[in-house]
Amino acid sequence: MSDSKNIYDAWDAYSDEHTDLDGWPHDDHAYGTRQRQRDADTAEAFETVRAGARHLLATAEAQLRTMPTSAVQHRWAYQLGHLRAAVDLLDALHEQWVHTRDSLLADAPPGTPPFDEALAEYHAESWSYLDDWATHGHVLVEINAAAQHTPSPLAPPPAKAHTPGRPARVRR
């Protein structure tokens, strides 16, 4: 998630410097090229999470079910739903990309315009869902931290340690 933040910070700095006050790029071609790079970098950063994304969501949802309501932030369920919807759409787009890639002619390997255009389109279509993960992904860490500090309903509270050699204090 820190990779995503760095990518977004770099994009914001670039966009601020290369657009006018109304947000229009000074150079459409250069802006588009940099935007494609942002999309590709964001997709690459998400690849480290992609394989475990559904497991992370399931774990966070299970943790939420075991936590007392007083320990739960109301926005967490919304954010998890947003992340789940985003990963569903990312998976669908990935399947489309694999189909598109496999249907390219043999003389269209990576580095050729047909391949690179199709890949750039896939990244552009994926970007808003990747942005959802960059924006809301921290909720997984927040839920895990809260769950770590919440007593489990499955385990009894820890007993106070008794120091050997000293009599236990008895309340009267």
GROMACS .gro file of C-alpha atoms in nm:
model
  172
    1MET     CA    1   0.000   0.000   0.000
    2SER     CA    2   0.295   0.232   0.052
    3ASP     CA    3   0.394   0.172  -0.311
    4SER     CA    4   0.051   0.295  -0.415
    5LYS     CA    5   0.086   0.605  -0.201
    6ASN     CA    6   0.422   0.685  -0.362
    7ILE     CA    7   0.273   0.634  -0.709
    8TYR     CA    8  -0.021   0.862  -0.629
    9ASP     CA    9   0.196   1.129  -0.470
   10ALA     CA   10   0.422   1.130  -0.777
   11TRP     CA   11   0.118   1.149  -1.005
   12ASP     CA   12  -0.035   1.437  -0.810
   13ALA     CA   13   0.293   1.629  -0.828
   14TYR     CA   14   0.323   1.564  -1.202
   15SER     CA   15  -0.040   1.652  -1.268
   16ASP     CA   16  -0.020   1.974  -1.066
   17GLU     CA   17   0.290   2.083  -1.257
   18HIS     CA   18   0.170   1.985  -1.605
   19THR     CA   19  -0.189   2.111  -1.608
   20ASP     CA   20  -0.345   2.455  -1.615
   21LEU     CA   21  -0.567   2.595  -1.341
   22ASP     CA   22  -0.870   2.418  -1.492
   23GLY     CA   23  -0.691   2.082  -1.491
   24TRP     CA   24  -0.623   2.064  -1.865
   25PRO     CA   25  -0.281   1.921  -1.961
   26HIS     CA   26  -0.028   2.153  -2.121
   27ASP     CA   27   0.082   1.865  -2.347
   28ASP     CA   28  -0.184   1.598  -2.408
   29HIS     CA   29   0.062   1.343  -2.542
   30ALA     CA   30   0.313   1.375  -2.256
   31TYR     CA   31   0.032   1.375  -2.000
   32GLY     CA   32  -0.124   1.064  -2.153
   33THR     CA   33   0.212   0.887  -2.157
   34ARG     CA   34   0.269   0.968  -1.790
   35GLN     CA   35  -0.087   0.861  -1.707
   36ARG     CA   36  -0.024   0.525  -1.876
   37GLN     CA   37   0.290   0.485  -1.667
   38ARG     CA   38   0.092   0.562  -1.351
   39ASP     CA   39  -0.166   0.300  -1.447
   40ALA     CA   40   0.103   0.038  -1.519
   41ASP     CA   41   0.291   0.114  -1.196
   42THR     CA   42  -0.031   0.090  -0.994
   43ALA     CA   43  -0.120  -0.245  -1.154
   44GLU     CA   44   0.229  -0.376  -1.081
   45ALA     CA   45   0.209  -0.265  -0.717
   46PHE     CA   46  -0.124  -0.447  -0.676
   47GLU     CA   47   0.024  -0.773  -0.807
   48THR     CA   48   0.189  -0.825  -0.467
   49VAL     CA   49  -0.160  -0.825  -0.311
   50ARG     CA   50  -0.370  -0.983  -0.587
   51ALA     CA   51  -0.314  -1.350  -0.498
   52GLY     CA   52  -0.410  -1.300  -0.134
   53ALA     CA   53  -0.671  -1.024  -0.171
   54ARG     CA   54  -0.974  -1.250  -0.119
   55HIS     CA   55  -0.808  -1.419   0.178
   56LEU     CA   56  -0.728  -1.080   0.333
   57LEU     CA   57  -1.091  -0.973   0.288
   58ALA     CA   58  -1.227  -1.297   0.433
   59THR     CA   59  -0.994  -1.268   0.732
   60ALA     CA   60  -1.097  -0.908   0.800
   61GLU     CA   61  -1.466  -0.997   0.768
   62ALA     CA   62  -1.421  -1.288   1.012
   63GLN     CA   63  -1.236  -1.060   1.254
   64LEU     CA   64  -1.520  -0.808   1.239
   65ARG     CA   65  -1.776  -1.075   1.328
   66THR     CA   66  -1.587  -1.166   1.646
   67MET     CA   67  -1.521  -0.813   1.770
   68PRO     CA   68  -1.758  -0.634   2.005
   69THR     CA   69  -1.949  -0.356   1.832
   70SER     CA   70  -1.780  -0.101   2.055
   71ALA     CA   71  -1.445  -0.188   1.891
   72VAL     CA   72  -1.575  -0.162   1.533
   73GLN     CA   73  -1.559   0.152   1.320
   74HIS     CA   74  -1.881   0.192   1.118
   75ARG     CA   75  -1.689   0.268   0.798
   76TRP     CA   76  -1.506  -0.066   0.803
   77ALA     CA   77  -1.793  -0.274   0.662
   78TYR     CA   78  -1.844  -0.017   0.385
   79GLN     CA   79  -1.473  -0.015   0.301
   80LEU     CA   80  -1.454  -0.395   0.294
   81GLY     CA   81  -1.754  -0.403   0.061
   82HIS     CA   82  -1.584  -0.149  -0.162
   83LEU     CA   83  -1.265  -0.359  -0.169
   84ARG     CA   84  -1.459  -0.679  -0.242
   85ALA     CA   85  -1.645  -0.516  -0.532
   86ALA     CA   86  -1.317  -0.376  -0.665
   87VAL     CA   87  -1.140  -0.713  -0.655
   88ASP     CA   88  -1.438  -0.877  -0.829
   89LEU     CA   89  -1.418  -0.621  -1.109
   90LEU     CA   90  -1.038  -0.647  -1.125
   91ASP     CA   91  -1.065  -1.024  -1.163
   92ALA     CA   92  -1.319  -0.982  -1.445
   93LEU     CA   93  -1.096  -0.728  -1.621
   94HIS     CA   94  -0.797  -0.960  -1.577
   95GLU     CA   95  -0.989  -1.244  -1.743
   96GLN     CA   96  -1.074  -1.011  -2.031
   97TRP     CA   97  -0.709  -0.909  -2.059
   98VAL     CA   98  -0.594  -1.272  -2.071
   99HIS     CA   99  -0.848  -1.342  -2.346
  100THR     CA  100  -0.738  -1.032  -2.539
  101ARG     CA  101  -0.369  -1.114  -2.494
  102ASP     CA  102  -0.421  -1.472  -2.608
  103SER     CA  103  -0.613  -1.355  -2.916
  104LEU     CA  104  -0.333  -1.125  -3.035
  105LEU     CA  105  -0.144  -1.246  -3.337
  106ALA     CA  106   0.186  -1.424  -3.283
  107ASP     CA  107   0.367  -1.124  -3.431
  108ALA     CA  108   0.229  -0.900  -3.153
  109PRO     CA  109   0.451  -0.980  -2.853
  110PRO     CA  110   0.516  -0.736  -2.568
  111GLY     CA  111   0.681  -0.423  -2.700
  112THR     CA  112   0.477  -0.408  -3.019
  113PRO     CA  113   0.200  -0.148  -3.063
  114PRO     CA  114  -0.093  -0.397  -3.067
  115PHE     CA  115   0.021  -0.563  -2.744
  116ASP     CA  116   0.119  -0.241  -2.569
  117GLU     CA  117  -0.207  -0.065  -2.666
  118ALA     CA  118  -0.416  -0.357  -2.538
  119LEU     CA  119  -0.216  -0.368  -2.214
  120ALA     CA  120  -0.247   0.008  -2.165
  121GLU     CA  121  -0.624  -0.018  -2.215
  122TYR     CA  122  -0.642  -0.298  -1.957
  123HIS     CA  123  -0.442  -0.090  -1.708
  124ALA     CA  124  -0.658   0.218  -1.774
  125GLU     CA  125  -0.980   0.019  -1.717
  126SER     CA  126  -0.836  -0.130  -1.397
  127TRP     CA  127  -0.704   0.193  -1.254
  128SER     CA  128  -1.014   0.314  -1.069
  129TYR     CA  129  -1.050  -0.024  -0.893
  130LEU     CA  130  -0.682  -0.024  -0.807
  131ASP     CA  131  -0.738   0.326  -0.673
  132ASP     CA  132  -1.009   0.184  -0.447
  133TRP     CA  133  -0.752  -0.059  -0.304
  134ALA     CA  134  -0.498   0.218  -0.260
  135THR     CA  135  -0.758   0.437  -0.091
  136HIS     CA  136  -0.932   0.180   0.130
  137GLY     CA  137  -0.676  -0.101   0.164
  138HIS     CA  138  -0.551   0.035   0.496
  139VAL     CA  139  -0.877  -0.085   0.651
  140LEU     CA  140  -0.737  -0.439   0.648
  141VAL     CA  141  -0.452  -0.328   0.873
  142GLU     CA  142  -0.687  -0.127   1.096
  143ILE     CA  143  -0.922  -0.422   1.147
  144ASN     CA  144  -0.635  -0.658   1.217
  145ALA     CA  145  -0.486  -0.418   1.473
  146ALA     CA  146  -0.822  -0.377   1.644
  147ALA     CA  147  -0.874  -0.754   1.647
  148GLN     CA  148  -0.531  -0.803   1.803
  149HIS     CA  149  -0.631  -0.577   2.091
  150THR     CA  150  -0.977  -0.722   2.140
  151PRO     CA  151  -1.022  -1.027   2.362
  152SER     CA  152  -1.135  -1.330   2.167
  153PRO     CA  153  -1.476  -1.472   2.256
  154LEU     CA  154  -1.321  -1.816   2.205
  155ALA     CA  155  -1.051  -1.788   2.470
  156PRO     CA  156  -1.086  -1.712   2.839
  157PRO     CA  157  -0.917  -1.397   2.965
  158PRO     CA  158  -0.555  -1.454   3.064
  159ALA     CA  159  -0.501  -1.547   3.429
  160LYS     CA  160  -0.285  -1.323   3.643
  161ALA     CA  161   0.063  -1.458   3.674
  162HIS     CA  162   0.157  -1.593   4.014
  163THR     CA  163   0.516  -1.538   4.121
  164PRO     CA  164   0.664  -1.862   4.255
  165GLY     CA  165   0.780  -1.842   4.616
  166ARG     CA  166   0.526  -1.575   4.708
  167PRO     CA  167   0.188  -1.662   4.846
  168ALA     CA  168  -0.102  -1.569   4.624
  169ARG     CA  169  -0.299  -1.271   4.751
  170VAL     CA  170  -0.650  -1.350   4.847
  171ARG     CA  171  -0.917  -1.090   4.842
  172ARG     CA  172  -1.119  -1.069   5.160
   0.00000   0.00000   0.00000
